[in-house]
mmCIF file with all atom_site columns, C-alpha atoms in Angstrom:
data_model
loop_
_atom_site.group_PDB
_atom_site.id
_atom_site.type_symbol
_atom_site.label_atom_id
_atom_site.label_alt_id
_atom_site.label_comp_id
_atom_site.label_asym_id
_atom_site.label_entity_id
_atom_site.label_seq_id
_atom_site.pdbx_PDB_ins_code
_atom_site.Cartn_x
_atom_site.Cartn_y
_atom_site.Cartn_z
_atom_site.occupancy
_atom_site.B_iso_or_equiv
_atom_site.pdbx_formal_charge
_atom_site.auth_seq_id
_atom_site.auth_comp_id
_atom_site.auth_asym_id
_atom_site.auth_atom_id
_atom_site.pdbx_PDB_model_num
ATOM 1  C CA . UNK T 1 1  ? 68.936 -63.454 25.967 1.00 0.00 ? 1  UNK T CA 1
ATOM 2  C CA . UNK T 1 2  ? 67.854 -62.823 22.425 1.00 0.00 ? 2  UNK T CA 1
ATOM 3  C CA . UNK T 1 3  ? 63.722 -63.376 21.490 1.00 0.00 ? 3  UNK T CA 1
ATOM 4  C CA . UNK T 1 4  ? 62.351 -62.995 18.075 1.00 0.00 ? 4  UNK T CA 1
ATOM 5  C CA . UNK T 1 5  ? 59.077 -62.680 18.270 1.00 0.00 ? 5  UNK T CA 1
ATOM 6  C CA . UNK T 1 6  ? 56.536 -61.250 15.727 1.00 0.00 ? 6  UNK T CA 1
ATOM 7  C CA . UNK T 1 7  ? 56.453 -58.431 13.051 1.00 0.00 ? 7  UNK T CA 1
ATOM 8  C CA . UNK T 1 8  ? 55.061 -55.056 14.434 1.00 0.00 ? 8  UNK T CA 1
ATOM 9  C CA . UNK T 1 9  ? 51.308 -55.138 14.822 1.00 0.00 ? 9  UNK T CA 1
ATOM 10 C CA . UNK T 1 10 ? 49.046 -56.631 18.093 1.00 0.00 ? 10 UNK T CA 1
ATOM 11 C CA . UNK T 1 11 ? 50.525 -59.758 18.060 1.00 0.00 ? 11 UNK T CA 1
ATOM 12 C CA . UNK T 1 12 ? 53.792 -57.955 18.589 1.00 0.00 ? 12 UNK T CA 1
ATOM 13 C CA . UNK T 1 13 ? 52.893 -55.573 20.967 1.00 0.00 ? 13 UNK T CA 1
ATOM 14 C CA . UNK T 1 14 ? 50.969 -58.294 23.207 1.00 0.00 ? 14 UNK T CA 1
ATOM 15 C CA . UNK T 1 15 ? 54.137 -60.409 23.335 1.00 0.00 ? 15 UNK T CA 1
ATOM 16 C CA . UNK T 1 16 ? 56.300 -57.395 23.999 1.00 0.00 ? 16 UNK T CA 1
ATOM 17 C CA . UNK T 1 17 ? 53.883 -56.110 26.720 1.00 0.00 ? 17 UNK T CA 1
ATOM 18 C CA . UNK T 1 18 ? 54.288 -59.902 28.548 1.00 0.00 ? 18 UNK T CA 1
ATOM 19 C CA . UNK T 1 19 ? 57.899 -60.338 28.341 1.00 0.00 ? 19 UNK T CA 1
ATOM 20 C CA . UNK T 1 20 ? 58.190 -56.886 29.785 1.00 0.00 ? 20 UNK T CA 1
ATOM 21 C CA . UNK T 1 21 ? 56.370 -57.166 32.864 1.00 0.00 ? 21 UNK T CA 1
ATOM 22 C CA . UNK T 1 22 ? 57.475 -60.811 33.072 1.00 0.00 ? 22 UNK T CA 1
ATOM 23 C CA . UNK T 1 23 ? 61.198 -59.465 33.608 1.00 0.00 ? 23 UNK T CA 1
ATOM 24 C CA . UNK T 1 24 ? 60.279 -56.698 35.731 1.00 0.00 ? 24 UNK T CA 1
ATOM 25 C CA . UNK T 1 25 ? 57.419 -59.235 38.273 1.00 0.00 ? 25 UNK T CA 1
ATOM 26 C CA . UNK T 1 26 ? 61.054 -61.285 38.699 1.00 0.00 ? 26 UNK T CA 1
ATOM 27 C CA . UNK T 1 27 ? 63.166 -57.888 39.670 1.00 0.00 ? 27 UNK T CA 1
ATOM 28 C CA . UNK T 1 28 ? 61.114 -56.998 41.929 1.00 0.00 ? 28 UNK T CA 1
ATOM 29 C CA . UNK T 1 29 ? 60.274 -60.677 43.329 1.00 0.00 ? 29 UNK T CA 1
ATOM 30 C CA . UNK T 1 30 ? 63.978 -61.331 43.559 1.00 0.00 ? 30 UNK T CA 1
ATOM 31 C CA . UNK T 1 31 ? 65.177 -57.523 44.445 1.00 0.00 ? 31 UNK T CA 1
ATOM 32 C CA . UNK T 1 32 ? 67.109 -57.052 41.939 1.00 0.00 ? 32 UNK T CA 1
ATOM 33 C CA . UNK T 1 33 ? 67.273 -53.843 40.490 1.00 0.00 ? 33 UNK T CA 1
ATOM 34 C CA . UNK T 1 34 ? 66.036 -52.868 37.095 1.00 0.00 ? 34 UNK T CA 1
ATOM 35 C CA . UNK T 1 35 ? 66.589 -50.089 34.649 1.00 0.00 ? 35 UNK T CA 1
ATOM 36 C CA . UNK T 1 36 ? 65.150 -50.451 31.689 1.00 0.00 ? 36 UNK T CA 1
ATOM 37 C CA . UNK T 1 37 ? 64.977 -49.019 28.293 1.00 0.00 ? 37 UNK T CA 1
ATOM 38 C CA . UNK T 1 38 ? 62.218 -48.981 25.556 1.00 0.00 ? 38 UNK T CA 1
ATOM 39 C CA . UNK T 1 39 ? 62.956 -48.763 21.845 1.00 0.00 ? 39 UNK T CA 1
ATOM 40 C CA . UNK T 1 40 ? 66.483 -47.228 22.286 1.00 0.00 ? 40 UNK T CA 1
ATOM 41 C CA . UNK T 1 41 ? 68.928 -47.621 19.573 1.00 0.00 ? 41 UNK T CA 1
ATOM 42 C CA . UNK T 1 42 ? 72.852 -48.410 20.073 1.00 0.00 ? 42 UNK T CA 1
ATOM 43 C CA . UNK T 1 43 ? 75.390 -47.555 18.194 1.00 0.00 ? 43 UNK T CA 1
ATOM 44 C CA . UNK T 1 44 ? 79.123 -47.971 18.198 1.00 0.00 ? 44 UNK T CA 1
ATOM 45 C CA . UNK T 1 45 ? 81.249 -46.373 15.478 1.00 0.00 ? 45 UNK T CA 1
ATOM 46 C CA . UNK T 1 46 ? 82.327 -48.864 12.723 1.00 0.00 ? 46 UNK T CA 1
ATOM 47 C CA . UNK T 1 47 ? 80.014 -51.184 13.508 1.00 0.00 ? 47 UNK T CA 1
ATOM 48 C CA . UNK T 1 48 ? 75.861 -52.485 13.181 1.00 0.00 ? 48 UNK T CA 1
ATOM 49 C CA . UNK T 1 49 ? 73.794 -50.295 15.325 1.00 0.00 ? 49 UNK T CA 1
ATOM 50 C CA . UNK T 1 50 ? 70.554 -52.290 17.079 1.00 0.00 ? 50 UNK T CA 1
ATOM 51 C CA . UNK T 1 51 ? 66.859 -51.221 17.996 1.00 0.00 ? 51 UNK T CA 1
ATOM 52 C CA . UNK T 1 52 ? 65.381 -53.505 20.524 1.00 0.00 ? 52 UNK T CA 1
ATOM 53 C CA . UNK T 1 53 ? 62.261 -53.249 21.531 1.00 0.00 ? 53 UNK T CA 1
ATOM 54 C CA . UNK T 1 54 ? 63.064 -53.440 25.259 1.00 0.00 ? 54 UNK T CA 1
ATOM 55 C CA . UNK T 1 55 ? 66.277 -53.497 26.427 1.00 0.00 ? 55 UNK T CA 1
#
């Protein structure tokens, strides 16, 4: 699932703090297991790389 959500500042960092332990309250309600990754960036060779926030 792909969520735009604000330009950096509070309003971005509130949002990205609630989707984040949104996610992770359902993992762990459902047991599924979680591993997850803040402000990585991916890269393949030849192509776009991405920064999410979370990922």
């Amino acid at each position: 699932m792909r969520i735009e959500i604000y330009a950096i500042g509070n309003d971005h960092a509130s949002d990205h703090a609630i989707i984040l332990f949104a996610v992770n309250l359902f993992a762990s309600i459902k047991g599924i297991a979680l591993n997850a990754k803040d402000n990585c960036t991916y890269r393949k060779t030849g192509f776009k790389e991405a920064q999410p926030d979370v990922s």
